[in-house]
Amino acid sequence: MASEQQVKQIAEFVEAQVDERIQELDAAMNDEDELAKLRQKRLKQLKAQQANKETWLAAGHGTYSEVYSEVEFNAAVLKSKRVVVHFHRGTTKYCDVVHRHLTDLAAKHLETRFIKVDVERLEQIASMYSITVLPSVMFIVDNHTEYTMMGFNDLGGRDDFSTAQLEALMVRKKVIHPE
């Protein structure tokens, strides 16, 4: 009788081990399914990012370029979800400071279009946006002006601010994505 009970206990022990191994294999199979799903999801994200990048580059993103007409300005703003517009004048030395920073940021943040407008050439655009201080940098999101930085007050009131400071302001105003 003791031997039947021992056999029963051994059988239950072996059965428990087999059940545990089956659960491990099921989990592994499920993990593989989950991994495959994650791979597919990530691949889809990467393809979407690449498509966005191609669309942005085709719309002039990745560079900091000058617009020379009101038509060109409107086209740039309407084609892009996010636009940074630097209102400048060639004889204003502080505009050169902004040029250097925006050139770097344009190459880094493809999700945003960076343009510059010469206020002497396109006075009507500067007037339409009430630009009275140079340099002024306007942040446009979804065709709406979210914010206009006039001068350097937002950056400590000095012209020796870092690109990172300007970038942080743009992230706060949601005109560029944080990295």
XYZ file of C-alpha atoms in Angstrom:
179
model
C 0.000 0.000 0.000
C 2.835 2.345 0.773
C 4.283 1.650 -2.621
C 1.032 2.736 -4.354
C 1.094 5.975 -2.410
C 4.771 6.500 -3.280
C 4.054 5.844 -6.938
C 1.145 8.260 -6.762
C 3.347 10.946 -5.166
C 6.077 10.410 -7.774
C 3.481 10.574 -10.553
C 2.065 13.826 -9.145
C 5.594 15.249 -8.827
C 6.449 14.338 -12.421
C 3.098 15.639 -13.627
C 3.737 18.961 -11.832
C 7.163 19.200 -13.500
C 5.661 18.457 -16.902
C 2.912 21.040 -16.334
C 5.528 23.602 -15.299
C 7.594 22.879 -18.422
C 4.494 23.163 -20.625
C 3.723 26.543 -19.057
C 7.319 27.665 -19.704
C 7.047 26.591 -23.332
C 3.685 28.321 -23.679
C 5.171 31.466 -22.192
C 8.112 31.231 -24.589
C 5.716 30.810 -27.497
C 3.693 33.759 -26.274
C 6.875 35.779 -25.787
C 7.884 35.019 -29.357
C 4.468 36.174 -30.483
C 4.860 39.275 -28.342
C 8.359 39.867 -29.710
C 7.080 39.489 -33.245
C 4.281 41.956 -32.482
C 6.755 44.407 -30.952
C 9.040 44.046 -33.976
C 6.138 44.716 -36.328
C 5.017 47.724 -34.306
C 8.548 49.156 -34.220
C 9.015 48.539 -37.935
C 5.766 50.368 -38.620
C 6.949 53.289 -36.452
C 10.289 53.437 -38.254
C 8.574 53.424 -41.641
C 6.270 56.246 -40.510
C 9.248 58.228 -39.218
C 11.050 57.763 -42.520
C 7.963 58.840 -44.453
C 7.670 61.922 -42.221
C 11.342 62.706 -42.764
C 10.946 62.469 -46.540
C 7.844 64.678 -46.434
C 9.596 67.233 -44.236
C 12.681 67.356 -46.431
C 10.516 67.817 -49.521
C 8.808 70.765 -47.758
C 12.149 72.468 -47.066
C 12.767 71.237 -43.542
C 16.329 70.621 -42.395
C 17.576 73.966 -43.657
C 17.334 77.556 -42.540
C 16.298 79.447 -45.645
C 15.176 82.915 -46.586
C 11.789 83.592 -48.134
C 11.641 86.411 -50.655
C 7.925 87.009 -51.164
C 4.642 86.945 -49.327
C 3.532 84.020 -51.507
C 6.649 82.056 -50.548
C 6.122 82.921 -46.862
C 2.496 81.767 -46.910
C 3.399 78.557 -48.743
C 6.066 77.737 -46.147
C 3.680 78.334 -43.254
C 0.804 76.406 -44.815
C 2.922 73.389 -45.855
C 4.392 72.766 -42.418
C 2.818 71.994 -39.070
C 5.605 73.798 -37.181
C 7.498 76.848 -38.425
C 10.130 79.077 -36.852
C 10.308 82.500 -38.528
C 13.236 84.818 -37.865
C 12.474 88.433 -38.729
C 15.830 90.063 -39.429
C 17.651 92.934 -41.073
C 21.088 92.499 -42.624
C 22.542 95.475 -40.761
C 21.447 94.311 -37.294
C 24.365 92.468 -35.676
C 22.142 90.693 -33.170
C 20.327 88.995 -36.042
C 23.610 87.279 -36.941
C 23.641 85.719 -33.463
C 20.182 84.248 -34.089
C 21.188 83.088 -37.583
C 23.989 80.930 -36.149
C 21.689 79.247 -33.622
C 18.813 78.676 -36.040
C 21.121 77.180 -38.659
C 22.196 74.550 -36.122
C 18.666 73.904 -34.888
C 17.203 73.578 -38.397
C 19.574 70.734 -39.217
C 18.789 69.025 -35.917
C 14.985 69.374 -35.841
C 13.579 68.154 -39.139
C 10.041 68.221 -37.742
C 10.079 72.032 -37.938
C 10.598 74.395 -40.866
C 13.038 77.266 -40.184
C 12.781 80.385 -42.336
C 13.973 83.970 -42.220
C 12.263 87.120 -43.423
C 14.135 90.330 -44.220
C 11.909 93.033 -42.724
C 13.110 95.629 -45.233
C 12.261 93.420 -48.192
C 8.943 92.111 -46.817
C 7.696 95.033 -44.741
C 4.059 93.999 -45.131
C 4.662 90.630 -43.416
C 6.599 92.242 -40.579
C 3.813 94.797 -40.191
C 1.098 92.135 -40.302
C 2.747 90.348 -37.339
C 3.533 93.619 -35.478
C 7.281 93.072 -35.560
C 8.868 96.138 -33.976
C 11.967 94.683 -32.303
C 14.854 92.929 -34.044
C 15.670 90.190 -33.877
C 12.220 88.651 -33.477
C 11.576 84.940 -33.776
C 8.008 83.732 -34.248
C 6.893 80.195 -33.432
C 3.983 78.951 -35.551
C 2.161 75.685 -34.821
C -0.783 74.526 -36.954
C -0.881 77.894 -38.756
C -1.263 79.819 -35.472
C 1.345 82.035 -33.905
C 2.091 80.381 -30.568
C 4.700 82.866 -29.440
C 7.010 85.608 -30.646
C 10.385 86.081 -29.015
C 11.324 89.752 -29.323
C 14.974 90.474 -28.659
C 16.804 88.315 -26.132
C 14.728 88.867 -22.976
C 13.563 85.232 -22.989
C 17.198 84.126 -23.128
C 18.615 86.148 -20.263
C 18.664 89.490 -22.071
C 22.153 88.847 -23.462
C 23.468 87.951 -26.896
C 25.801 85.228 -25.588
C 23.049 82.688 -24.951
C 23.590 79.085 -25.992
C 21.836 77.155 -28.710
C 20.585 74.847 -25.933
C 18.815 77.793 -24.238
C 17.020 78.718 -27.453
C 16.223 75.071 -28.074
C 14.726 74.731 -24.572
C 12.495 77.763 -25.198
C 11.319 76.233 -28.469
C 10.539 72.930 -26.738
C 8.517 74.767 -24.057
C 6.578 76.583 -26.776
C 6.071 73.227 -28.583
C 7.505 74.355 -31.903
C 10.130 71.584 -31.777
C 10.150 68.132 -30.217
C 12.397 67.385 -27.253
C 15.137 64.916 -28.021
